[in-house]
Tab-separated table of C-alpha atoms and ligand atoms in Angstrom:
chain	number	residue	atom	x	y	z
S	1	MET	CA	-30.302	29.567	-159.834
S	2	LYS	CA	-30.921	29.481	-155.946
S	3	ILE	CA	-30.630	26.005	-154.310
S	4	ARG	CA	-31.315	25.435	-150.822
S	5	PHE	CA	-29.464	22.945	-148.658
S	6	VAL	CA	-32.646	21.523	-147.659
S	7	ASN	CA	-36.114	22.051	-148.737
S	8	PRO	CA	-38.945	21.169	-146.392
S	9	GLN	CA	-41.399	23.169	-148.438
S	10	ARG	CA	-41.191	20.780	-151.315
S	11	THR	CA	-41.695	17.800	-148.912
S	12	TYR	CA	-44.579	19.447	-147.468
S	13	LYS	CA	-46.219	20.227	-150.809
S	14	ASN	CA	-45.941	16.688	-151.817
S	15	LEU	CA	-47.313	15.336	-148.614
S	16	LYS	CA	-49.694	18.142	-147.613
S	17	LYS	CA	-52.858	16.347	-147.731
S	18	GLU	CA	-51.596	13.592	-145.456
S	19	LEU	CA	-49.699	15.821	-143.055
S	20	ASP	CA	-52.768	18.331	-142.696
S	21	ALA	CA	-55.214	15.230	-141.977
S	22	ALA	CA	-52.757	13.943	-139.376
S	23	TYR	CA	-52.549	17.484	-137.637
S	24	PHE	CA	-56.346	17.990	-137.597
S	25	SER	CA	-56.890	14.317	-136.295
S	26	VAL	CA	-54.437	14.810	-133.485
S	27	MET	CA	-55.812	18.447	-132.591
S	28	GLU	CA	-59.408	17.132	-132.682
S	29	LYS	CA	-58.715	14.179	-130.346
S	30	GLY	CA	-56.631	16.417	-128.079
S	31	ALA	CA	-54.040	13.547	-128.291
S	32	PHE	CA	-50.706	15.058	-127.286
S	33	ILE	CA	-48.971	12.986	-124.773
S	34	ALA	CA	-48.046	9.272	-125.464
S	35	GLN	CA	-50.974	8.202	-127.504
S	36	SER	CA	-51.603	5.736	-130.248
S	37	GLU	CA	-49.694	7.708	-132.793
S	38	LEU	CA	-46.400	7.379	-130.580
S	39	ALA	CA	-46.971	3.560	-130.147
S	40	GLN	CA	-47.560	3.177	-133.877
S	41	PHE	CA	-44.336	5.109	-134.748
S	42	GLU	CA	-42.402	3.138	-132.387
S	43	GLN	CA	-43.658	-0.024	-133.894
S	44	GLN	CA	-42.856	1.191	-137.437
S	45	LEU	CA	-39.411	2.272	-136.537
S	46	ALA	CA	-38.582	-0.920	-134.701
S	47	ASP	CA	-39.716	-2.832	-137.861
S	48	PHE	CA	-37.726	-0.732	-140.082
S	49	VAL	CA	-34.589	-1.065	-138.175
S	50	GLY	CA	-35.265	-4.765	-137.327
S	51	THR	CA	-35.053	-4.446	-133.564
S	52	HIS	CA	-37.522	-5.715	-130.876
S	53	TYR	CA	-38.052	-2.348	-129.449
S	54	ALA	CA	-38.080	1.374	-130.215
S	55	VAL	CA	-38.608	4.199	-127.732
S	56	GLY	CA	-39.489	7.609	-128.723
S	57	VAL	CA	-37.678	10.405	-126.952
S	58	SER	CA	-37.378	14.119	-127.655
S	59	SER	CA	-34.103	14.420	-129.464
S	60	GLY	CA	-31.088	12.597	-130.766
S	61	TYR	CA	-29.238	14.043	-128.135
S	62	ASP	CA	-31.668	12.627	-125.467
S	63	ALA	CA	-31.476	9.210	-127.195
S	64	LEU	CA	-27.698	9.204	-126.327
S	65	TYR	CA	-28.035	10.789	-123.031
S	66	LEU	CA	-30.794	8.196	-121.841
S	67	SER	CA	-28.721	5.301	-123.380
S	68	LEU	CA	-25.957	6.079	-121.320
S	69	ILE	CA	-28.044	6.612	-118.231
S	70	ALA	CA	-29.846	3.376	-118.878
S	71	ALA	CA	-26.503	1.493	-119.216
S	72	GLN	CA	-25.310	3.075	-115.936
S	73	ILE	CA	-22.460	4.980	-117.217
S	74	GLY	CA	-21.263	8.024	-115.324
S	75	VAL	CA	-18.686	9.587	-113.147
S	76	GLY	CA	-15.264	7.793	-113.184
S	77	ASP	CA	-16.103	6.096	-116.560
S	78	GLU	CA	-14.573	6.691	-120.045
S	79	VAL	CA	-16.438	6.560	-123.282
S	80	ILE	CA	-14.677	6.479	-126.632
S	81	VAL	CA	-16.145	8.895	-129.228
S	82	PRO	CA	-14.989	10.060	-132.717
S	83	ALA	CA	-13.211	13.381	-133.036
S	84	HIS	CA	-15.248	14.028	-136.174
S	85	THR	CA	-18.911	14.112	-135.323
S	86	PHE	CA	-21.826	16.385	-134.359
S	87	VAL	CA	-20.937	17.721	-130.948
S	88	ALA	CA	-24.079	16.108	-129.329
S	89	THR	CA	-22.273	12.646	-129.273
S	90	THR	CA	-19.641	14.014	-126.940
S	91	SER	CA	-21.801	16.366	-125.032
S	92	ALA	CA	-24.111	13.463	-123.923
S	93	VAL	CA	-21.015	11.805	-122.390
S	94	VAL	CA	-20.106	14.906	-120.536
S	95	ARG	CA	-23.521	15.346	-119.181
S	96	VAL	CA	-23.750	11.930	-117.567
S	97	GLY	CA	-20.394	12.855	-115.957
S	98	ALA	CA	-18.165	10.613	-117.810
S	99	LYS	CA	-15.120	11.321	-119.625
S	100	PRO	CA	-15.262	11.373	-123.358
S	101	VAL	CA	-12.078	9.988	-125.003
S	102	LEU	CA	-11.790	11.303	-128.457
S	103	VAL	CA	-10.143	9.231	-131.249
S	104	ASP	CA	-9.508	9.965	-135.030
S	105	VAL	CA	-11.538	8.979	-137.902
S	106	ARG	CA	-10.634	7.385	-141.289
S	107	ASP	CA	-11.113	8.812	-144.750
S	108	ASP	CA	-14.642	7.785	-144.831
S	109	PHE	CA	-15.225	10.244	-141.799
S	110	ASN	CA	-16.014	7.337	-139.427
S	111	ILE	CA	-14.265	6.251	-136.267
S	112	ASP	CA	-11.032	4.398	-136.782
S	113	PRO	CA	-11.030	1.007	-134.951
S	114	GLU	CA	-7.403	0.921	-134.577
S	115	CYS	CA	-7.508	4.196	-132.638
S	116	VAL	CA	-10.423	2.780	-130.598
S	117	GLU	CA	-8.307	-0.238	-129.513
S	118	LYS	CA	-5.359	1.965	-128.487
S	119	ALA	CA	-7.663	4.270	-126.444
S	120	ILE	CA	-9.110	1.382	-124.201
S	121	THR	CA	-8.115	1.757	-120.634
S	122	LYS	CA	-9.388	0.057	-117.437
S	123	LYS	CA	-11.964	2.748	-117.005
S	124	THR	CA	-13.545	2.473	-120.584
S	125	LYS	CA	-17.114	1.445	-120.310
S	126	ALA	CA	-18.565	2.242	-123.747
S	127	ILE	CA	-17.717	3.035	-127.321
S	128	ILE	CA	-19.998	5.335	-129.358
S	129	PRO	CA	-19.298	4.835	-133.032
S	130	VAL	CA	-21.149	7.354	-135.260
S	131	HIS	CA	-22.435	6.528	-138.572
S	132	LEU	CA	-21.752	9.693	-140.281
S	133	ASN	CA	-23.341	11.066	-143.366
S	134	GLY	CA	-25.516	7.891	-144.254
S	135	ARG	CA	-22.486	5.505	-143.994
S	136	MET	CA	-21.997	2.974	-141.196
S	137	ALA	CA	-18.808	2.824	-139.091
S	138	GLU	CA	-16.726	-0.330	-139.405
S	139	MET	CA	-18.737	-2.296	-136.878
S	140	ASN	CA	-17.013	-5.744	-136.796
S	141	PRO	CA	-13.790	-4.801	-135.325
S	142	ILE	CA	-15.513	-2.525	-132.930
S	143	ILE	CA	-17.884	-5.052	-131.664
S	144	ASN	CA	-14.905	-7.358	-131.261
S	145	ILE	CA	-12.922	-4.782	-129.204
S	146	ALA	CA	-15.967	-4.302	-127.059
S	147	GLN	CA	-16.585	-7.923	-126.402
S	148	LYS	CA	-13.000	-8.486	-125.580
S	149	ASN	CA	-12.996	-5.586	-122.965
S	150	LYS	CA	-16.620	-6.382	-121.820
S	151	ILE	CA	-17.849	-2.901	-122.620
S	152	ILE	CA	-20.891	-1.687	-124.517
S	153	VAL	CA	-21.446	-0.176	-127.991
S	154	ILE	CA	-24.020	2.529	-128.183
S	155	GLU	CA	-24.614	3.546	-132.019
S	156	ASP	CA	-24.960	7.110	-132.940
S	157	ALA	CA	-27.204	6.397	-135.806
S	158	CYS	CA	-28.612	9.910	-136.215
S	159	GLN	CA	-27.462	10.279	-139.682
S	160	SER	CA	-27.940	6.832	-141.140
S	161	LEU	CA	-31.494	5.487	-141.035
S	162	GLY	CA	-31.574	2.718	-143.658
S	163	ALA	CA	-27.788	2.113	-144.019
S	164	THR	CA	-26.574	-1.276	-143.661
S	165	TYR	CA	-23.069	-2.963	-142.989
S	166	TYR	CA	-22.743	-6.607	-144.115
S	167	GLY	CA	-26.724	-6.491	-144.541
S	168	LYS	CA	-27.108	-5.471	-140.784
S	169	PRO	CA	-29.081	-2.332	-140.328
S	170	ALA	CA	-27.701	0.702	-138.581
S	171	GLY	CA	-29.057	0.904	-135.030
S	172	SER	CA	-29.434	-2.905	-134.749
S	173	ILE	CA	-26.093	-3.907	-133.497
S	174	GLY	CA	-25.220	-1.903	-130.499
S	175	LEU	CA	-26.875	-2.092	-127.073
S	176	THR	CA	-28.863	0.751	-128.484
S	177	GLY	CA	-29.196	2.724	-131.744
S	178	CYS	CA	-29.924	6.431	-131.270
S	179	TRP	CA	-32.093	8.372	-133.856
S	180	SER	CA	-32.671	12.047	-134.444
S	181	PHE	CA	-35.882	13.329	-136.197
S	182	TYR	CA	-34.539	16.781	-136.262
S	183	PRO	CA	-36.378	18.423	-139.304
S	184	PHE	CA	-33.282	18.014	-141.710
S	185	LYS	CA	-32.463	14.496	-140.903
S	186	MET	CA	-33.468	11.940	-143.528
S	187	LEU	CA	-36.735	11.252	-141.608
S	188	GLY	CA	-37.326	14.600	-140.102
S	189	GLY	CA	-40.302	15.845	-138.085
S	190	TYR	CA	-41.341	19.441	-137.637
S	191	GLY	CA	-39.561	20.196	-134.372
S	192	ASP	CA	-37.061	18.050	-132.319
S	193	GLY	CA	-37.643	14.453	-131.929
S	194	GLY	CA	-35.594	11.219	-131.485
S	195	ALA	CA	-35.626	7.471	-130.386
S	196	ILE	CA	-33.693	4.514	-129.475
S	197	THR	CA	-33.923	1.116	-130.927
S	198	THR	CA	-32.807	-1.990	-128.925
S	199	ASN	CA	-33.102	-5.722	-128.582
S	200	ASN	CA	-32.711	-5.419	-124.873
S	201	LYS	CA	-35.901	-5.270	-123.077
S	202	LYS	CA	-34.471	-4.065	-119.718
S	203	ILE	CA	-32.908	-0.983	-121.632
S	204	ALA	CA	-36.103	-0.276	-123.562
S	205	ASP	CA	-38.156	-0.449	-120.202
S	206	ALA	CA	-35.715	1.801	-118.369
S	207	ILE	CA	-35.646	4.561	-121.168
S	208	ARG	CA	-39.614	4.399	-121.340
S	209	LEU	CA	-39.522	5.206	-117.602
S	210	LEU	CA	-36.632	7.734	-117.863
S	211	ARG	CA	-38.221	9.863	-120.530
S	212	PHE	CA	-41.370	10.255	-118.377
S	213	ASN	CA	-39.622	11.591	-115.303
S	214	GLY	CA	-38.977	8.070	-113.977
S	215	GLU	CA	-42.634	7.327	-113.649
S	216	ASP	CA	-44.452	4.096	-114.353
S	217	ARG	CA	-47.751	5.326	-115.621
S	218	ASN	CA	-49.553	2.281	-114.657
S	219	THR	CA	-48.640	2.330	-111.005
S	220	GLY	CA	-47.699	5.902	-110.442
S	221	GLU	CA	-44.322	4.677	-108.829
S	222	TYR	CA	-41.172	6.690	-109.565
S	223	HIS	CA	-38.266	4.381	-110.363
S	224	TYR	CA	-35.606	6.820	-111.402
S	225	HIS	CA	-34.695	10.609	-111.345
S	226	GLY	CA	-35.629	10.901	-115.012
S	227	CYS	CA	-36.418	13.787	-117.225
S	228	SER	CA	-39.223	15.031	-119.601
S	229	SER	CA	-38.180	13.684	-122.872
S	230	LEU	CA	-41.132	12.296	-124.762
S	231	LEU	CA	-41.403	12.174	-128.480
S	232	ASP	CA	-44.453	14.472	-129.141
S	233	ASN	CA	-47.512	12.628	-130.187
S	234	MET	CA	-47.978	15.245	-132.880
S	235	GLN	CA	-44.585	14.576	-134.226
S	236	ALA	CA	-45.122	10.861	-134.083
S	237	ALA	CA	-48.363	11.417	-136.171
S	238	PHE	CA	-46.129	13.149	-138.805
S	239	LEU	CA	-43.410	10.656	-138.730
S	240	ASN	CA	-45.810	7.793	-139.177
S	241	ILE	CA	-46.705	9.159	-142.596
S	242	LYS	CA	-43.134	10.088	-143.605
S	243	ILE	CA	-41.490	6.791	-142.552
S	244	LYS	CA	-43.623	5.033	-145.183
S	245	TYR	CA	-41.813	7.079	-147.993
S	246	LEU	CA	-38.506	6.431	-146.529
S	247	PRO	CA	-37.328	3.402	-148.687
S	248	GLU	CA	-38.365	5.339	-151.843
S	249	TRP	CA	-36.575	8.602	-150.426
S	250	ILE	CA	-33.501	6.486	-149.862
S	251	GLU	CA	-33.538	5.327	-153.452
S	252	LYS	CA	-33.796	8.729	-154.652
S	253	ARG	CA	-30.913	9.857	-152.480
S	254	ARG	CA	-28.785	7.032	-153.938
S	255	SER	CA	-29.613	8.022	-157.495
S	256	ILE	CA	-28.821	11.682	-156.832
S	257	ALA	CA	-25.434	10.597	-155.306
S	258	ALA	CA	-24.876	8.532	-158.404
S	259	ARG	CA	-25.408	11.611	-160.548
S	260	TYR	CA	-23.072	13.687	-158.429
S	261	HIS	CA	-20.448	11.005	-158.686
S	262	LYS	CA	-20.731	10.662	-162.508
S	263	GLY	CA	-20.651	14.463	-163.025
S	264	LEU	CA	-17.817	15.045	-160.626
S	265	GLN	CA	-15.534	12.027	-160.780
S	266	GLY	CA	-13.340	13.486	-163.673
S	267	ILE	CA	-12.292	16.618	-161.473
S	268	SER	CA	-8.821	15.995	-160.131
S	269	GLY	CA	-8.336	17.109	-156.625
S	270	LEU	CA	-11.855	16.962	-155.683
S	271	VAL	CA	-12.466	13.927	-153.255
S	272	LEU	CA	-15.720	12.348	-153.615
S	273	PRO	CA	-17.731	10.312	-150.831
S	274	HIS	CA	-17.787	7.056	-152.755
S	275	PHE	CA	-15.876	4.232	-151.210
S	276	PRO	CA	-15.722	1.031	-153.015
S	277	GLU	CA	-16.248	-1.461	-150.234
S	278	LYS	CA	-18.986	-3.779	-150.838
S	279	GLU	CA	-20.032	-4.449	-147.246
S	280	PHE	CA	-21.375	-0.938	-146.831
S	281	ASP	CA	-24.696	0.191	-148.193
S	282	ASP	CA	-24.912	3.974	-147.835
S	283	VAL	CA	-27.962	6.195	-147.652
S	284	PHE	CA	-26.388	9.529	-148.195
S	285	GLN	CA	-27.921	11.757	-145.394
S	286	ASN	CA	-25.125	14.142	-146.661
S	287	TYR	CA	-22.997	14.274	-149.842
S	288	VAL	CA	-19.698	15.529	-148.491
S	289	VAL	CA	-16.916	16.399	-150.950
S	290	ARG	CA	-13.571	17.461	-150.000
S	291	SER	CA	-11.661	20.216	-151.778
S	292	GLN	CA	-8.123	21.444	-150.716
S	293	TYR	CA	-9.459	24.922	-151.453
S	294	GLY	CA	-11.513	24.907	-148.340
S	295	ASN	CA	-13.554	28.217	-147.967
S	296	THR	CA	-12.404	29.459	-151.336
S	297	PHE	CA	-14.403	26.565	-152.693
S	298	SER	CA	-17.348	26.595	-150.460
S	299	ASP	CA	-17.755	30.456	-150.827
S	300	TYR	CA	-17.742	30.175	-154.573
S	301	LEU	CA	-20.553	27.785	-154.402
S	302	LYS	CA	-22.597	30.168	-152.063
S	303	LEU	CA	-21.799	32.994	-154.446
S	304	HIS	CA	-23.512	31.127	-157.131
S	305	GLY	CA	-26.703	30.435	-155.257
S	306	ILE	CA	-25.794	26.989	-153.881
S	307	GLU	CA	-26.361	26.623	-150.238
S	308	VAL	CA	-23.720	24.287	-148.773
S	309	LEU	CA	-22.918	23.374	-145.164
S	310	THR	CA	-19.508	23.754	-143.721
S	311	GLN	CA	-20.227	23.472	-140.034
S	312	PHE	CA	-17.404	21.133	-139.516
S	313	ARG	CA	-14.749	23.482	-140.653
S	314	LYS	CA	-13.887	24.192	-136.913
S	315	PRO	CA	-13.697	20.734	-135.156
S	316	TYR	CA	-15.816	20.736	-132.068
S	317	TYR	CA	-12.968	19.871	-129.807
S	318	THR	CA	-11.178	23.101	-130.636
S	319	HIS	CA	-14.099	25.190	-129.302
S	320	GLN	CA	-12.962	26.616	-125.948
S	321	GLY	CA	-16.408	26.712	-124.292
S	322	LEU	CA	-16.423	22.779	-124.374
S	323	ARG	CA	-13.350	22.549	-122.335
S	324	LEU	CA	-12.138	19.427	-124.086
S	325	TYR	CA	-8.537	19.030	-124.579
S	326	THR	CA	-6.268	20.380	-127.258
S	327	LYS	CA	-4.863	17.390	-129.002
S	328	ASN	CA	-4.097	16.668	-132.560
S	329	PHE	CA	-6.219	14.287	-134.603
S	330	PRO	CA	-4.411	14.367	-137.977
S	331	VAL	CA	-7.218	12.965	-140.090
S	332	THR	CA	-10.006	15.137	-138.566
S	333	ASP	CA	-7.832	18.170	-138.675
S	334	THR	CA	-7.158	17.686	-142.438
S	335	LEU	CA	-10.587	16.789	-143.597
S	336	SER	CA	-12.223	19.593	-141.490
S	337	LYS	CA	-10.310	22.082	-143.675
S	338	GLU	CA	-11.610	20.458	-146.740
S	339	VAL	CA	-15.246	19.060	-146.225
S	340	CYS	CA	-18.266	20.667	-147.983
S	341	SER	CA	-21.752	19.323	-147.963
S	342	LEU	CA	-23.593	19.577	-151.109
S	343	PRO	CA	-27.377	19.796	-151.306
S	344	LEU	CA	-28.973	16.293	-151.396
S	345	TYR	CA	-32.583	15.559	-150.687
S	346	PRO	CA	-35.240	13.415	-152.515
S	347	GLU	CA	-36.857	16.608	-154.046
S	348	LEU	CA	-33.658	18.006	-155.466
S	349	LYS	CA	-34.207	18.200	-159.216
S	350	VAL	CA	-31.890	16.787	-161.896
S	351	LYS	CA	-31.335	20.105	-163.412
S	352	GLU	CA	-30.237	21.507	-159.962
S	353	VAL	CA	-27.745	18.668	-159.498
S	354	ASP	CA	-26.311	19.360	-163.008
S	355	TYR	CA	-26.195	23.058	-162.265
S	356	ILE	CA	-24.176	22.263	-158.997
S	357	VAL	CA	-21.896	19.855	-160.921
S	358	GLN	CA	-21.379	22.499	-163.647
S	359	THR	CA	-20.599	25.272	-161.039
S	360	ILE	CA	-17.937	22.959	-159.396
S	361	SER	CA	-16.374	22.116	-162.787
S	362	THR	CA	-16.204	25.884	-163.549
S	363	PHE	CA	-14.477	26.473	-160.257
S	364	TYR	CA	-11.836	23.972	-160.944
S	365	GLN	CA	-11.283	25.167	-164.385
S	366	ASN	CA	-10.895	28.712	-163.256
S	367	ILE	CA	-8.604	27.904	-160.310
S	368	LYS	CA	-6.137	25.896	-162.543
S	369	ALA	CA	-6.147	28.532	-165.163
H	1	PLP	C1	-28.413	15.191	-135.393
H	1	PLP	C2	-27.380	14.433	-134.629
H	1	PLP	C3	-27.460	14.264	-133.423
H	1	PLP	C4	-28.341	14.923	-132.398
H	1	PLP	O1	-29.652	14.938	-132.753
H	1	PLP	P1	-30.616	16.077	-132.161
H	1	PLP	O2	-32.069	15.556	-132.489
H	1	PLP	O3	-30.386	17.420	-133.035
H	1	PLP	O4	-30.468	16.169	-130.732
H	1	PLP	C5	-26.345	13.538	-132.805
H	1	PLP	N1	-25.442	12.968	-133.509
H	1	PLP	C6	-25.400	13.000	-134.844
H	1	PLP	C7	-24.383	12.209	-135.539
H	1	PLP	C8	-26.395	13.906	-135.496
H	1	PLP	O5	-26.189	13.995	-136.819
């Protein structure tokens, strides 16, 4: 059996009629830049997340970058970010000229609020908690720390559309929530795409101008040195269709995660991404298991036709080209050696899940024998 890590062809097959119709409609209208499809998608996203505003931009990275610019964070400022995340979280901070201050995560892969508290200095202007793998970071203590120190919180919610914490949706708590519609995210377009959500009108207005080279299209006045970072109208047309399926897809993701859990929970030594706390409702953007056997484990799965993701094996802060510092983050260092993301998407078949479970069981039986 061959099981892909993601399978956009299956999604396309299921939605072909609607997606093709959207494509032809946009082509026939010649509607490529900031047309009704974009406005509609922004409304749908704001409704889904439960914020007043959503502003489409061209990637998750730009959502983070423009949030920092709109919040006037730059040279001389410090921004606290997790040591375990996708590199974009930290690169956005570097790009605005601020200093990223990395802190360790907890066993659920998300930023440790105690480490955040210890990292605060007079220069700290923001915290960027990342809701990794479909599970939200522990937001209450983070918001408390932010309020006490009068600093802002920007949520990197790129992996957690639909997740909640004490019933509060990801992307609705911080000054902004940052979203990515990279093809392999839970809500993926057919190219790069992103958005910010916010309840703050000033921030929404600023990002609307910034993404359009600072120009107010109604008056022609330039208000900022911005950039070109619109969410394509064509992508918005596709996302308008896909977002309607999102609640159903999230349920499927949860049921696949439950099947993995049931099948794998008896294997001693394999750590599963199931955390008992009731205040978190996860959406399983990824299903990340931890094996002490590291590459031996992930290579075995690949050898047996199962595409798995191990991009976190080398923590981003150890990549020399990024010129971050070489410090030790004990939890991040340990889990980087062990993590392995299994395939998980709504179109994954039960027999495929069962094959993956069986292959993992066999690996553990062999290695213990
Ligand atoms: C995908 C992702 C991003 C960046 O999104 P792009 O749209 O690829 O720029 C940022 N942070 C996290 C946690 C992500 O998963």
